[in-house]
Amino acid sequence: PGDAGLDRRGRHGPVTYGSRPVTPRDALALVKPNIAFMALLTAAGGMSLAPGAFVLSHAVVLLIGTALIVGAANTLNMYLERDVDRRMARTKDRPLPAERMAPEFALAFGLAQAAIAVPILSFGLGPAGPLTGLLAVIAFVSYVLVYTPMKQRSHLALWVGSVPGAMPALMGWTSVTGHVDAGGLAVFAVLFFWQIPHFLAIATFRKSEYDAAGLKVLPVVKGDRVTRHHIVRWLAALLLSSFLLFPTGLGGTIYKIAAIVLGALFFGVGLLGLRASAGVRWARTLFLVSLVYVVGIFGALLAGG
């Protein structure tokens, strides 16, 4: 009992968790609802922006399949990182590290979601299904089998994890067009590059937690100064990628205004990080601005697309 908050692999070998009653709240927590909701928004956005007729049944299939594949990836991420989560203040009360749920349930729940999601996406979208299902598999495998274990070995995991993070938007695009083209890649690029400064801001103000958990994030490995320079570089890449949408015909005037104004705001706050006095408060501000940026830019895309 005294070891309840610690790593359960004790000197006598692995502890048997046994069966646990699973509450709906804990089951829902496994899929990380906030992340899943963002994925659904970007998938719907990608579908709405893609050239082609809107098909209600395909939209339903896309949203259900995306929710399941993202939920599967998040669930298995929690399963694999349950010991790491136990060492972080913001994650230690999740169902697995808090031992309110048997790990076997999370494993089965995650695999079941993936097993349902891939056929739904592959066969429920007509000719566009196989490619969309393949993208879902790529996102799932890269997140669970590459990104998740890599986080404990290299800070480069962030760049790997940004691929599945941006994939729902591309899946929404291919669910309509049936192919990957410049427009879909442009939307994908905006979300890919946005994630890097967004997460580096989080890693900066939560550096001590990540360090204690043994996760190799850039501020821990290279320090705050290097991280702030990386943020500015990737913000520049984000701005360039957002401007690439101009010639695709997706943005319109509303998007162009938002891309310039919000991009200048995001980049400007990032530049403030190059000051010697920049610290946790700046990183939290950058994180909040990153949320304003992605919501505003995507809203402008949908309004003007």
Coordinates of N, CA, C and O in Angstrom, one line a residue, residues 136-248:
A136 N -4.6 6.4 -42.1 CA -5.0 6.2 -40.7 C -4.0 5.2 -40.1 O -3.6 5.4 -38.9
V137 N -3.7 4.1 -40.8 CA -2.7 3.1 -40.3 C -1.4 3.8 -40.1 O -0.7 3.5 -39.1
I138 N -0.9 4.6 -41.1 CA 0.4 5.2 -40.9 C 0.4 6.1 -39.7 O 1.4 6.1 -38.9
A139 N -0.7 6.9 -39.5 CA -0.7 7.7 -38.3 C -0.7 6.9 -37.0 O 0.0 7.3 -36.1
F140 N -1.5 5.8 -37.0 CA -1.6 5.0 -35.8 C -0.2 4.3 -35.5 O 0.2 4.4 -34.3
V141 N 0.4 3.7 -36.5 CA 1.7 3.0 -36.2 C 2.8 4.0 -35.8 O 3.5 3.7 -34.9
S142 N 2.8 5.1 -36.5 CA 3.9 6.1 -36.2 C 3.7 6.7 -34.8 O 4.7 7.0 -34.1
Y143 N 2.5 6.9 -34.4 CA 2.2 7.4 -33.1 C 2.5 6.4 -32.0 O 3.2 6.7 -31.0
V144 N 2.0 5.2 -32.1 CA 2.1 4.2 -31.1 C 3.5 3.5 -31.0 O 4.1 3.4 -29.9
L145 N 4.0 3.1 -32.2 CA 5.2 2.3 -32.2 C 6.4 3.1 -32.4 O 7.5 2.5 -32.2
V146 N 6.4 4.3 -32.9 CA 7.6 5.1 -33.1 C 7.6 6.3 -32.2 O 8.6 6.4 -31.4
Y147 N 6.7 7.1 -32.2 CA 6.7 8.3 -31.4 C 6.7 8.0 -29.9 O 7.5 8.6 -29.1
T148 N 5.8 7.2 -29.5 CA 5.7 6.9 -28.0 C 7.0 6.4 -27.4 O 7.4 6.9 -26.4
P149 N 7.6 5.3 -27.9 CA 8.8 4.9 -27.3 C 10.0 5.8 -27.5 O 10.9 5.9 -26.7
M150 N 9.9 6.5 -28.6 CA 11.0 7.4 -29.0 C 11.1 8.6 -28.0 O 12.2 9.2 -27.8
K151 N 10.0 9.0 -27.4 CA 10.0 10.1 -26.4 C 11.0 9.9 -25.3 O 11.5 10.9 -24.7
Q152 N 11.3 8.7 -24.9 CA 12.2 8.4 -23.8 C 13.6 8.3 -24.3 O 14.5 8.0 -23.5
R153 N 13.8 8.5 -25.6 CA 15.2 8.3 -26.2 C 15.7 9.5 -26.9 O 17.0 9.7 -26.9
S154 N 14.9 10.3 -27.5 CA 15.4 11.4 -28.3 C 14.3 12.5 -28.4 O 13.1 12.3 -28.5
H155 N 14.8 13.8 -28.4 CA 13.9 14.9 -28.5 C 13.4 15.0 -29.9 O 12.4 15.8 -30.1
L156 N 13.9 14.3 -30.8 CA 13.4 14.3 -32.2 C 12.1 13.6 -32.3 O 11.5 13.7 -33.4
A157 N 11.6 13.0 -31.3 CA 10.3 12.4 -31.3 C 9.2 13.4 -31.6 O 8.2 13.0 -32.2
L158 N 9.4 14.6 -31.2 CA 8.4 15.6 -31.5 C 8.1 15.7 -33.0 O 7.0 15.9 -33.4
W159 N 9.1 15.7 -33.8 CA 9.0 15.8 -35.3 C 8.3 14.6 -35.8 O 7.5 14.7 -36.8
V160 N 8.5 13.4 -35.2 CA 7.8 12.2 -35.6 C 6.4 12.3 -35.2 O 5.4 12.0 -36.0
G161 N 6.1 12.7 -34.0 CA 4.7 12.8 -33.5 C 3.9 13.8 -34.2 O 2.6 13.7 -34.2
S162 N 4.5 14.8 -34.8 CA 3.8 15.9 -35.6 C 3.1 15.3 -36.8 O 2.2 15.9 -37.4
V163 N 3.6 14.2 -37.3 CA 3.0 13.6 -38.6 C 1.6 13.0 -38.3 O 0.7 13.4 -38.9
P164 N 1.5 12.1 -37.3 CA 0.1 11.7 -37.0 C -0.8 12.8 -36.5 O -2.0 12.8 -36.6
G165 N -0.2 13.8 -35.8 CA -1.0 14.9 -35.3 C -1.6 15.7 -36.4 O -2.7 16.3 -36.3
A166 N -1.0 15.8 -37.6 CA -1.5 16.5 -38.7 C -2.3 15.7 -39.7 O -3.0 16.2 -40.6
M167 N -2.2 14.3 -39.5 CA -2.8 13.4 -40.5 C -4.3 13.5 -40.6 O -4.9 13.3 -41.7
P168 N -5.1 13.8 -39.5 CA -6.6 13.8 -39.7 C -7.0 14.8 -40.8 O -8.0 14.6 -41.5
A169 N -6.3 16.0 -40.9 CA -6.7 16.9 -41.9 C -6.5 16.4 -43.3 O -7.3 16.6 -44.2
L170 N -5.4 15.7 -43.5 CA -5.1 15.1 -44.8 C -6.1 13.9 -45.1 O -6.5 13.7 -46.2
M171 N -6.5 13.2 -44.0 CA -7.5 12.1 -44.2 C -8.8 12.7 -44.6 O -9.5 12.1 -45.5
G172 N -9.2 13.9 -44.0 CA -10.4 14.5 -44.5 C -10.4 14.9 -45.9 O -11.4 14.8 -46.6
W173 N -9.2 15.4 -46.4 CA -9.0 15.8 -47.8 C -9.1 14.6 -48.7 O -9.9 14.6 -49.7
T174 N -8.4 13.5 -48.4 CA -8.4 12.3 -49.2 C -9.8 11.6 -49.2 O -10.1 10.9 -50.2
S175 N -10.6 11.8 -48.2 CA -11.9 11.1 -48.1 C -12.8 11.7 -49.2 O -13.8 11.0 -49.6
V176 N -12.5 12.9 -49.7 CA -13.3 13.5 -50.8 C -12.6 13.3 -52.1 O -13.2 12.9 -53.1
T177 N -11.3 13.6 -52.2 CA -10.6 13.5 -53.5 C -10.1 12.2 -53.9 O -9.9 11.9 -55.1
G178 N -9.8 11.3 -52.9 CA -9.2 10.0 -53.2 C -7.8 10.0 -53.6 O -7.2 9.0 -53.9
H179 N -7.1 11.2 -53.4 CA -5.7 11.3 -53.7 C -5.0 12.4 -52.9 O -5.7 13.3 -52.4
V180 N -3.7 12.3 -52.8 CA -3.0 13.4 -52.1 C -2.5 14.3 -53.1 O -1.8 14.0 -54.1
D181 N -2.8 15.6 -52.9 CA -2.3 16.6 -53.9 C -1.8 17.9 -53.1 O -1.7 17.9 -51.9
A182 N -1.5 18.9 -53.9 CA -0.9 20.1 -53.3 C -1.8 20.8 -52.2 O -1.3 21.2 -51.2
G183 N -3.1 20.8 -52.5 CA -4.0 21.4 -51.5 C -4.0 20.7 -50.2 O -3.9 21.3 -49.1
G184 N -4.1 19.4 -50.3 CA -4.1 18.6 -49.0 C -2.8 18.6 -48.3 O -2.8 18.7 -47.1
L185 N -1.7 18.6 -49.0 CA -0.4 18.7 -48.4 C -0.2 20.1 -47.7 O 0.5 20.2 -46.7
A186 N -0.7 21.1 -48.4 CA -0.6 22.5 -47.8 C -1.3 22.6 -46.4 O -0.8 23.1 -45.5
V187 N -2.5 22.0 -46.4 CA -3.2 22.0 -45.1 C -2.5 21.2 -44.0 O -2.4 21.5 -42.9
F188 N -2.0 20.0 -44.5 CA -1.2 19.1 -43.6 C 0.0 19.9 -43.1 O 0.3 19.8 -41.9
A189 N 0.7 20.6 -43.9 CA 1.9 21.3 -43.6 C 1.7 22.4 -42.5 O 2.5 22.5 -41.5
V190 N 0.6 23.1 -42.6 CA 0.2 24.1 -41.6 C 0.1 23.5 -40.2 O 0.6 23.9 -39.2
L191 N -0.6 22.4 -40.2 CA -0.8 21.7 -38.9 C 0.4 21.0 -38.4 O 0.7 21.0 -37.2
F192 N 1.2 20.5 -39.3 CA 2.5 19.9 -38.9 C 3.4 20.9 -38.3 O 3.9 20.7 -37.1
F193 N 3.7 22.0 -38.9 CA 4.6 23.1 -38.4 C 4.0 23.8 -37.2 O 4.8 24.2 -36.3
W194 N 2.7 23.9 -37.1 CA 2.1 24.5 -35.9 C 2.4 23.7 -34.6 O 2.6 24.3 -33.6
Q195 N 2.4 22.4 -34.7 CA 2.6 21.6 -33.5 C 3.9 21.8 -32.9 O 4.0 21.6 -31.6
I196 N 4.9 22.1 -33.6 CA 6.3 22.1 -33.1 C 6.5 23.3 -32.1 O 6.9 23.1 -30.9
P197 N 6.2 24.6 -32.5 CA 6.3 25.6 -31.5 C 5.3 25.5 -30.4 O 5.6 25.8 -29.2
H198 N 4.1 24.9 -30.7 CA 3.1 24.7 -29.7 C 3.6 23.8 -28.6 O 3.5 24.1 -27.4
F199 N 4.2 22.7 -29.0 CA 4.6 21.7 -28.0 C 5.9 22.2 -27.3 O 6.1 21.9 -26.1
L200 N 6.8 22.8 -28.0 CA 8.0 23.3 -27.4 C 7.7 24.4 -26.3 O 8.4 24.5 -25.3
A201 N 6.6 25.1 -26.5 CA 6.2 26.0 -25.5 C 5.8 25.3 -24.2 O 6.1 25.6 -23.1
I202 N 5.0 24.2 -24.4 CA 4.6 23.4 -23.3 C 5.8 22.7 -22.6 O 5.9 22.7 -21.4
A203 N 6.7 22.2 -23.4 CA 7.9 21.6 -22.8 C 8.8 22.5 -22.1 O 9.5 22.1 -21.1
T204 N 8.7 23.8 -22.4 CA 9.5 24.8 -21.7 C 8.9 25.1 -20.3 O 9.7 25.1 -19.4
F205 N 7.6 25.3 -20.2 CA 7.1 25.6 -18.9 C 6.8 24.3 -18.1 O 6.5 24.4 -16.9
R206 N 6.9 23.2 -18.7 CA 6.8 21.9 -17.9 C 8.1 21.1 -17.9 O 8.1 19.9 -17.7
K207 N 9.2 21.8 -18.1 CA 10.5 21.1 -18.3 C 10.8 20.2 -17.1 O 11.3 19.1 -17.3
S208 N 10.6 20.7 -15.9 CA 11.0 19.9 -14.8 C 10.2 18.6 -14.7 O 10.7 17.5 -14.3
E209 N 8.9 18.6 -15.1 CA 8.1 17.4 -15.1 C 8.6 16.4 -16.1 O 8.7 15.2 -15.8
Y210 N 8.9 16.9 -17.3 CA 9.4 16.0 -18.3 C 10.7 15.4 -18.0 O 11.0 14.2 -18.2
D211 N 11.6 16.2 -17.3 CA 12.9 15.7 -16.9 C 12.7 14.6 -15.8 O 13.4 13.6 -15.9
A212 N 11.8 14.9 -14.9 CA 11.6 13.9 -13.8 C 11.0 12.6 -14.4 O 11.3 11.5 -13.9
A213 N 10.3 12.7 -15.5 CA 9.7 11.5 -16.1 C 10.6 10.8 -17.0 O 10.3 9.7 -17.5
G214 N 11.8 11.4 -17.3 CA 12.7 10.8 -18.2 C 12.4 10.9 -19.7 O 12.9 10.2 -20.5
L215 N 11.6 12.0 -20.0 CA 11.2 12.2 -21.4 C 12.2 13.2 -22.0 O 12.6 14.2 -21.4
K216 N 12.7 12.9 -23.2 CA 13.8 13.7 -23.8 C 13.2 14.8 -24.7 O 13.2 14.7 -25.9
V217 N 12.7 15.8 -24.1 CA 12.2 17.0 -24.8 C 13.4 18.0 -25.0 O 14.4 18.0 -24.2
L218 N 13.2 18.8 -26.0 CA 14.3 19.7 -26.4 C 14.8 20.6 -25.2 O 16.1 20.8 -25.0
P219 N 14.0 21.3 -24.4 CA 14.5 22.1 -23.3 C 15.3 21.3 -22.3 O 16.2 21.9 -21.7
V220 N 15.0 20.0 -22.1 CA 15.8 19.2 -21.2 C 17.1 18.8 -21.8 O 18.1 18.9 -21.1
V221 N 17.1 18.5 -23.1 CA 18.3 18.0 -23.7 C 19.2 19.1 -24.2 O 20.4 19.0 -24.0
K222 N 18.7 20.2 -24.7 CA 19.5 21.2 -25.3 C 19.5 22.5 -24.5 O 20.3 23.4 -24.7
G223 N 18.5 22.7 -23.6 CA 18.4 23.9 -22.8 C 17.4 24.9 -23.4 O 16.9 24.8 -24.6
D224 N 17.0 25.9 -22.6 CA 16.0 26.8 -23.0 C 16.4 27.7 -24.1 O 15.6 28.1 -25.0
R225 N 17.7 28.2 -24.1 CA 18.1 29.1 -25.2 C 18.0 28.4 -26.6 O 17.5 29.1 -27.5
V226 N 18.5 27.2 -26.7 CA 18.4 26.5 -28.0 C 16.9 26.3 -28.3 O 16.5 26.4 -29.5
T227 N 16.1 26.0 -27.4 CA 14.7 25.7 -27.6 C 14.0 27.0 -28.2 O 13.2 26.9 -29.1
R228 N 14.3 28.1 -27.6 CA 13.7 29.4 -28.1 C 14.1 29.7 -29.5 O 13.3 30.2 -30.3
H229 N 15.3 29.4 -29.9 CA 15.8 29.6 -31.2 C 15.1 28.7 -32.2 O 14.7 29.0 -33.3
H230 N 14.9 27.4 -31.7 CA 14.1 26.5 -32.6 C 12.7 26.9 -32.8 O 12.1 26.8 -33.9
I231 N 12.1 27.5 -31.7 CA 10.7 27.9 -31.8 C 10.6 29.0 -32.9 O 9.7 29.0 -33.8
V232 N 11.5 30.0 -32.9 CA 11.5 31.0 -33.9 C 11.7 30.4 -35.3 O 11.0 30.8 -36.3
R233 N 12.6 29.5 -35.5 CA 12.8 28.9 -36.8 C 11.5 28.2 -37.3 O 11.2 28.3 -38.5
W234 N 10.9 27.4 -36.4 CA 9.8 26.7 -36.9 C 8.5 27.5 -37.0 O 7.6 27.2 -37.8
L235 N 8.5 28.6 -36.3 CA 7.4 29.6 -36.6 C 7.6 30.2 -38.0 O 6.6 30.5 -38.7
A236 N 8.8 30.5 -38.4 CA 9.1 31.0 -39.7 C 8.6 30.0 -40.8 O 8.0 30.3 -41.8
A237 N 8.9 28.7 -40.5 CA 8.4 27.6 -41.4 C 6.9 27.6 -41.5 O 6.3 27.4 -42.5
L238 N 6.3 27.8 -40.3 CA 4.8 27.8 -40.2 C 4.2 28.9 -41.1 O 3.3 28.7 -41.8
L239 N 4.8 30.1 -40.9 CA 4.3 31.3 -41.7 C 4.4 31.0 -43.2 O 3.5 31.3 -44.0
L240 N 5.6 30.5 -43.6 CA 5.8 30.2 -45.1 C 4.8 29.1 -45.6 O 4.2 29.3 -46.6
S241 N 4.5 28.1 -44.8 CA 3.6 27.1 -45.2 C 2.1 27.6 -45.2 O 1.4 27.2 -46.1
S242 N 1.8 28.5 -44.3 CA 0.5 29.1 -44.3 C 0.3 30.0 -45.6 O -0.8 30.1 -46.1
F243 N 1.3 30.6 -46.0 CA 1.2 31.5 -47.3 C 1.2 30.6 -48.5 O 0.7 31.1 -49.6
L244 N 1.6 29.4 -48.4 CA 1.5 28.5 -49.6 C 0.1 28.1 -50.0 O -0.2 27.7 -51.1
L245 N -0.8 28.4 -49.0 CA -2.2 28.1 -49.3 C -2.8 29.2 -50.2 O -3.9 29.0 -50.8
F246 N -2.2 30.3 -50.3 CA -2.7 31.4 -51.1 C -3.0 31.0 -52.6 O -4.1 31.2 -53.1
P247 N -2.0 30.4 -53.2 CA -2.2 30.0 -54.6 C -3.0 28.8 -54.9 O -3.4 28.5 -56.0
T248 N -3.4 28.1 -53.8 CA -4.2 26.9 -54.0 C -5.7 27.2 -54.2 O -6.5 26.3 -54.6

